[in-house]
Amino acid sequence: MTGSDVSPSFRLVYVPGVMPDKWVRVWNERQPDVPLALTQVAAGAVAERLLGGDADAGLVRLPVDRTVFSAIPLYTEQTVVVVPKDHLVTAVDEVSPEDLADDIVLHPLDDVLDWDTLPGQPAVERPATTADAVELVAAGIGVLVVPLSLARLHHRKDLTHRPLKDAPASSVALSWPQDATTDQVEDFIGIVRGRTVNSTRGRKQPDESVAADRGGARRKPVPGKSAAGKSAGAKRTGKGGRGAPKGDRRGKPRRRS
């Protein structure tokens, strides 16, 4: 697909926890004639949607396959541990992995964090989804470590969360297939990067000679004269430009009697 292949709408997929509302609002203001079709998909399904041509771009969690996809990192989320409200760690403002040594730390199959070693004690089985893991936390089975946005997405009144230090973090990016960088993708890149509506970055710039002609032909400077049309060596002297330079008096001064 090339930059000239423009769809009647811009199709954007996003993963759970990501809130694209502010970018969608700007898109709708700037592109009222191009509807933005927004679809939430599981993190593991984004690549298939993009490569299959079902979406133009996606708000995804890194990493992505950089041999296939282009990606612009947007932000990195804080990692938190979700616990029941009566859990011991609620007494502190920040939790360390060592504080979870005696807890069962649930590890759902759709986990988006890249762990070397999961803290705490492993569960007998891995929950299928993050939503299932949250239900188990509420039932007192264990605790769950997730990006902050997922903790908020699955908020329950009987659960709370605390920041977890020294843990992997999840970064969110705008991604699209490398061979499908359309004008609409470029427009959305400008929005997520905060460019103004008048920014032309990413689009073909007008020829400088054409831009100059729009304002009328420029006059060529006359040799020996400055841009203001005056002689290059001229100096203003006296009133009206007449007379000798200051301090150069002609003739002898008259003596008063």
Tab-separated table of C-alpha atoms in Angstrom:
chain	number	residue	atom	x	y	z
A	1	MET	CA	0.000	0.000	0.000
A	2	THR	CA	1.330	3.452	-0.902
A	3	GLY	CA	0.638	6.954	0.318
A	4	SER	CA	-1.911	7.433	-2.482
A	5	ASP	CA	-4.038	4.477	-1.394
A	6	VAL	CA	-6.448	6.231	0.935
A	7	SER	CA	-9.256	4.375	2.706
A	8	PRO	CA	-12.670	6.002	3.270
A	9	SER	CA	-11.954	5.742	6.998
A	10	PHE	CA	-8.939	5.463	9.266
A	11	ARG	CA	-9.016	2.153	11.134
A	12	LEU	CA	-7.253	2.161	14.486
A	13	VAL	CA	-6.983	-0.786	16.868
A	14	TYR	CA	-5.895	-0.447	20.487
A	15	VAL	CA	-5.103	-2.813	23.336
A	16	PRO	CA	-6.959	-2.944	26.673
A	17	GLY	CA	-5.928	-0.234	29.111
A	18	VAL	CA	-4.864	2.246	26.446
A	19	MET	CA	-7.115	5.319	26.270
A	20	PRO	CA	-6.984	6.880	22.781
A	21	ASP	CA	-9.767	9.399	23.437
A	22	LYS	CA	-7.649	12.572	23.291
A	23	TRP	CA	-6.084	11.597	19.946
A	24	VAL	CA	-9.456	10.537	18.528
A	25	ARG	CA	-10.907	13.917	19.495
A	26	VAL	CA	-8.140	15.789	17.678
A	27	TRP	CA	-8.528	13.528	14.629
A	28	ASN	CA	-12.259	14.243	14.444
A	29	GLU	CA	-11.579	17.978	14.634
A	30	ARG	CA	-8.940	17.927	11.901
A	31	GLN	CA	-10.366	15.201	9.660
A	32	PRO	CA	-14.165	15.579	9.795
A	33	ASP	CA	-14.519	13.935	6.373
A	34	VAL	CA	-12.506	10.828	7.343
A	35	PRO	CA	-14.241	8.762	10.062
A	36	LEU	CA	-11.989	7.068	12.590
A	37	ALA	CA	-13.027	3.451	13.182
A	38	LEU	CA	-11.834	2.410	16.646
A	39	THR	CA	-11.609	-1.233	17.759
A	40	GLN	CA	-10.238	-2.735	20.978
A	41	VAL	CA	-8.418	-6.043	20.518
A	42	ALA	CA	-6.354	-8.325	22.729
A	43	ALA	CA	-2.656	-7.488	22.812
A	44	GLY	CA	-1.787	-10.768	21.109
A	45	ALA	CA	-4.173	-10.108	18.206
A	46	VAL	CA	-2.826	-6.715	17.088
A	47	ALA	CA	-0.148	-8.022	14.707
A	48	GLU	CA	-2.609	-10.226	12.857
A	49	ARG	CA	-5.081	-7.359	12.457
A	50	LEU	CA	-2.430	-5.013	11.070
A	51	LEU	CA	-0.777	-7.490	8.712
A	52	GLY	CA	-4.135	-8.772	7.528
A	53	GLY	CA	-5.180	-5.293	6.429
A	54	ASP	CA	-8.014	-5.075	8.959
A	55	ALA	CA	-6.498	-1.944	10.529
A	56	ASP	CA	-4.279	0.915	9.386
A	57	ALA	CA	-2.432	1.406	12.685
A	58	GLY	CA	-2.552	0.308	16.300
A	59	LEU	CA	-1.873	1.580	19.798
A	60	VAL	CA	0.108	-1.395	21.054
A	61	ARG	CA	2.372	-2.552	23.827
A	62	LEU	CA	6.047	-2.950	23.023
A	63	PRO	CA	7.933	-4.877	21.872
A	64	VAL	CA	6.841	-5.359	18.261
A	65	ASP	CA	8.653	-7.065	15.393
A	66	ARG	CA	10.731	-4.183	13.994
A	67	THR	CA	11.490	-6.148	10.816
A	68	VAL	CA	7.803	-5.879	9.908
A	69	PHE	CA	6.374	-2.938	11.866
A	70	SER	CA	7.280	0.691	12.364
A	71	ALA	CA	6.670	1.975	15.887
A	72	ILE	CA	6.735	5.299	17.706
A	73	PRO	CA	7.008	4.899	21.514
A	74	LEU	CA	4.518	7.158	23.295
A	75	TYR	CA	4.875	6.545	27.035
A	76	THR	CA	5.871	3.980	29.654
A	77	GLU	CA	3.412	2.950	32.350
A	78	GLN	CA	3.964	2.500	36.042
A	79	THR	CA	3.798	-1.109	37.242
A	80	VAL	CA	1.564	-1.856	40.243
A	81	VAL	CA	0.517	-4.827	42.347
A	82	VAL	CA	-3.225	-5.398	42.758
A	83	VAL	CA	-4.200	-6.672	46.210
A	84	PRO	CA	-7.253	-6.918	48.494
A	85	LYS	CA	-7.835	-3.785	50.559
A	86	ASP	CA	-6.902	-5.586	53.777
A	87	HIS	CA	-3.549	-6.841	52.463
A	88	LEU	CA	-0.431	-5.991	54.483
A	89	VAL	CA	1.237	-4.059	51.657
A	90	THR	CA	-1.513	-1.430	51.738
A	91	ALA	CA	0.278	0.004	54.787
A	92	VAL	CA	3.120	1.292	52.550
A	93	ASP	CA	3.252	3.695	49.619
A	94	GLU	CA	5.518	1.520	47.468
A	95	VAL	CA	6.110	-2.229	47.346
A	96	SER	CA	9.281	-4.164	46.539
A	97	PRO	CA	9.382	-7.671	45.030
A	98	GLU	CA	10.694	-8.939	48.375
A	99	ASP	CA	7.473	-7.783	50.043
A	100	LEU	CA	5.586	-10.327	47.907
A	101	ALA	CA	7.842	-13.283	48.761
A	102	ASP	CA	5.104	-15.135	50.667
A	103	ASP	CA	2.264	-14.286	48.255
A	104	ILE	CA	0.996	-16.270	45.301
A	105	VAL	CA	1.621	-13.969	42.349
A	106	LEU	CA	-0.794	-14.751	39.555
A	107	HIS	CA	0.591	-14.841	36.016
A	108	PRO	CA	-2.191	-14.674	33.397
A	109	LEU	CA	-1.603	-15.985	29.889
A	110	ASP	CA	-2.188	-12.514	28.435
A	111	ASP	CA	0.393	-10.874	30.720
A	112	VAL	CA	2.061	-7.880	29.003
A	113	LEU	CA	5.109	-7.597	31.283
A	114	ASP	CA	8.434	-9.123	30.269
A	115	TRP	CA	9.531	-10.983	33.395
A	116	ASP	CA	12.910	-12.590	33.950
A	117	THR	CA	11.756	-13.970	37.280
A	118	LEU	CA	8.252	-13.495	38.627
A	119	PRO	CA	8.223	-12.445	42.310
A	120	GLY	CA	6.408	-14.397	45.031
A	121	GLN	CA	5.105	-17.943	44.838
A	122	PRO	CA	3.777	-19.410	41.548
A	123	ALA	CA	0.121	-20.395	41.250
A	124	VAL	CA	-0.866	-23.976	40.420
A	125	GLU	CA	-2.376	-22.782	37.134
A	126	ARG	CA	-2.076	-19.634	35.072
A	127	PRO	CA	-5.346	-17.704	34.640
A	128	ALA	CA	-6.449	-17.351	31.019
A	129	THR	CA	-6.853	-13.567	31.166
A	130	THR	CA	-6.047	-10.568	33.316
A	131	ALA	CA	-9.759	-10.215	34.073
A	132	ASP	CA	-9.798	-13.790	35.417
A	133	ALA	CA	-6.734	-13.059	37.538
A	134	VAL	CA	-8.443	-10.011	39.066
A	135	GLU	CA	-11.366	-12.221	40.097
A	136	LEU	CA	-8.936	-14.586	41.824
A	137	VAL	CA	-7.322	-11.668	43.685
A	138	ALA	CA	-10.776	-10.650	44.907
A	139	ALA	CA	-11.321	-14.233	46.076
A	140	GLY	CA	-8.120	-14.103	48.146
A	141	ILE	CA	-6.207	-16.585	45.938
A	142	GLY	CA	-3.216	-14.346	45.242
A	143	VAL	CA	-2.019	-10.947	44.013
A	144	LEU	CA	-1.494	-9.609	40.506
A	145	VAL	CA	1.193	-7.382	38.946
A	146	VAL	CA	0.066	-5.299	35.953
A	147	PRO	CA	0.546	-1.892	34.298
A	148	LEU	CA	-1.396	0.853	36.074
A	149	SER	CA	-3.897	1.254	33.229
A	150	LEU	CA	-4.968	-2.388	33.515
A	151	ALA	CA	-5.404	-2.053	37.275
A	152	ARG	CA	-7.713	0.893	36.624
A	153	LEU	CA	-9.523	-0.911	33.807
A	154	HIS	CA	-10.372	-3.828	36.116
A	155	HIS	CA	-11.021	-1.711	39.207
A	156	ARG	CA	-13.124	-3.215	41.987
A	157	LYS	CA	-14.229	-1.607	45.235
A	158	ASP	CA	-12.762	-4.453	47.284
A	159	LEU	CA	-9.304	-4.184	45.643
A	160	THR	CA	-6.561	-1.588	45.581
A	161	HIS	CA	-3.072	-1.266	44.147
A	162	ARG	CA	0.389	-0.025	45.073
A	163	PRO	CA	3.410	0.886	42.881
A	164	LEU	CA	5.883	-2.001	42.546
A	165	LYS	CA	9.512	-0.945	42.210
A	166	ASP	CA	12.252	-2.921	40.447
A	167	ALA	CA	9.710	-4.543	38.143
A	168	PRO	CA	9.458	-4.605	34.340
A	169	ALA	CA	7.345	-1.844	32.815
A	170	SER	CA	5.102	-1.751	29.774
A	171	SER	CA	5.573	0.860	27.049
A	172	VAL	CA	2.805	1.911	24.670
A	173	ALA	CA	3.522	2.780	21.037
A	174	LEU	CA	1.814	3.681	17.789
A	175	SER	CA	2.623	0.942	15.285
A	176	TRP	CA	1.792	0.122	11.663
A	177	PRO	CA	3.163	-2.153	8.895
A	178	GLN	CA	6.319	-0.718	7.346
A	179	ASP	CA	4.986	-1.135	3.801
A	180	ALA	CA	1.682	0.598	4.599
A	181	THR	CA	2.627	4.145	5.576
A	182	THR	CA	-0.320	6.052	4.125
A	183	ASP	CA	-1.073	9.772	4.307
A	184	GLN	CA	-3.659	8.994	6.978
A	185	VAL	CA	-1.036	7.196	9.069
A	186	GLU	CA	1.232	10.237	8.695
A	187	ASP	CA	-1.625	12.466	9.838
A	188	PHE	CA	-2.182	10.354	12.953
A	189	ILE	CA	1.552	10.334	13.675
A	190	GLY	CA	1.400	14.123	13.682
A	191	ILE	CA	-1.459	14.047	16.167
A	192	VAL	CA	0.191	11.696	18.673
A	193	ARG	CA	3.399	13.714	18.422
A	194	GLY	CA	1.541	16.936	19.151
A	195	ARG	CA	2.147	18.687	15.851
A	196	THR	CA	-0.035	21.653	15.034
A	197	VAL	CA	-2.657	21.546	12.325
A	198	ASN	CA	-0.445	23.693	10.061
A	199	SER	CA	2.561	21.398	10.349
A	200	THR	CA	3.584	19.893	7.010
A	201	ARG	CA	6.142	17.463	8.388
A	202	GLY	CA	5.827	14.104	6.731
A	203	ARG	CA	4.200	15.554	3.621
A	204	LYS	CA	5.845	16.792	0.432
A	205	GLN	CA	7.047	20.350	0.858
A	206	PRO	CA	6.173	22.929	-1.859
A	207	ASP	CA	8.997	23.985	-4.162
A	208	GLU	CA	10.724	27.117	-2.847
A	209	SER	CA	10.587	28.843	-6.236
A	210	VAL	CA	6.844	28.255	-6.384
A	211	ALA	CA	6.409	29.646	-2.871
A	212	ALA	CA	8.339	32.763	-3.867
A	213	ASP	CA	6.244	33.295	-7.014
A	214	ARG	CA	3.066	33.287	-4.936
A	215	GLY	CA	4.154	36.525	-3.313
A	216	GLY	CA	5.043	38.150	-6.648
A	217	ALA	CA	8.340	38.308	-8.491
A	218	ARG	CA	11.223	39.576	-6.415
A	219	ARG	CA	13.143	42.579	-7.665
A	220	LYS	CA	16.791	42.107	-8.342
A	221	PRO	CA	19.049	44.552	-6.485
A	222	VAL	CA	20.643	47.286	-8.614
A	223	PRO	CA	24.446	46.987	-8.666
A	224	GLY	CA	26.061	49.494	-6.350
A	225	LYS	CA	22.923	50.067	-4.353
A	226	SER	CA	21.703	48.637	-1.085
A	227	ALA	CA	18.414	46.788	-0.605
A	228	ALA	CA	16.785	50.106	0.245
A	229	GLY	CA	17.684	51.450	-3.220
A	230	LYS	CA	20.370	53.874	-1.973
A	231	SER	CA	23.951	54.110	-3.046
A	232	ALA	CA	25.995	51.552	-1.161
A	233	GLY	CA	28.426	54.152	0.131
A	234	ALA	CA	26.042	57.035	0.670
A	235	LYS	CA	25.805	58.758	4.039
A	236	ARG	CA	23.203	61.176	5.260
A	237	THR	CA	24.695	64.597	5.972
A	238	GLY	CA	23.032	67.726	7.299
A	239	LYS	CA	19.486	68.669	6.572
A	240	GLY	CA	18.031	67.130	3.460
A	241	GLY	CA	21.247	65.214	2.909
A	242	ARG	CA	23.210	68.356	1.868
A	243	GLY	CA	26.381	69.898	3.181
A	244	ALA	CA	29.760	68.621	4.253
A	245	PRO	CA	30.352	66.105	7.012
A	246	LYS	CA	30.116	67.397	10.555
A	247	GLY	CA	33.230	69.179	11.693
A	248	ASP	CA	34.434	70.079	8.187
A	249	ARG	CA	33.836	73.855	7.877
A	250	ARG	CA	34.749	75.681	4.697
A	251	GLY	CA	36.520	79.092	4.766
A	252	LYS	CA	37.875	80.978	7.765
A	253	PRO	CA	35.674	81.614	10.769
A	254	ARG	CA	34.606	85.222	11.223
A	255	ARG	CA	35.806	87.096	14.240
A	256	ARG	CA	33.403	89.132	16.240
A	257	SER	CA	34.357	92.793	16.688
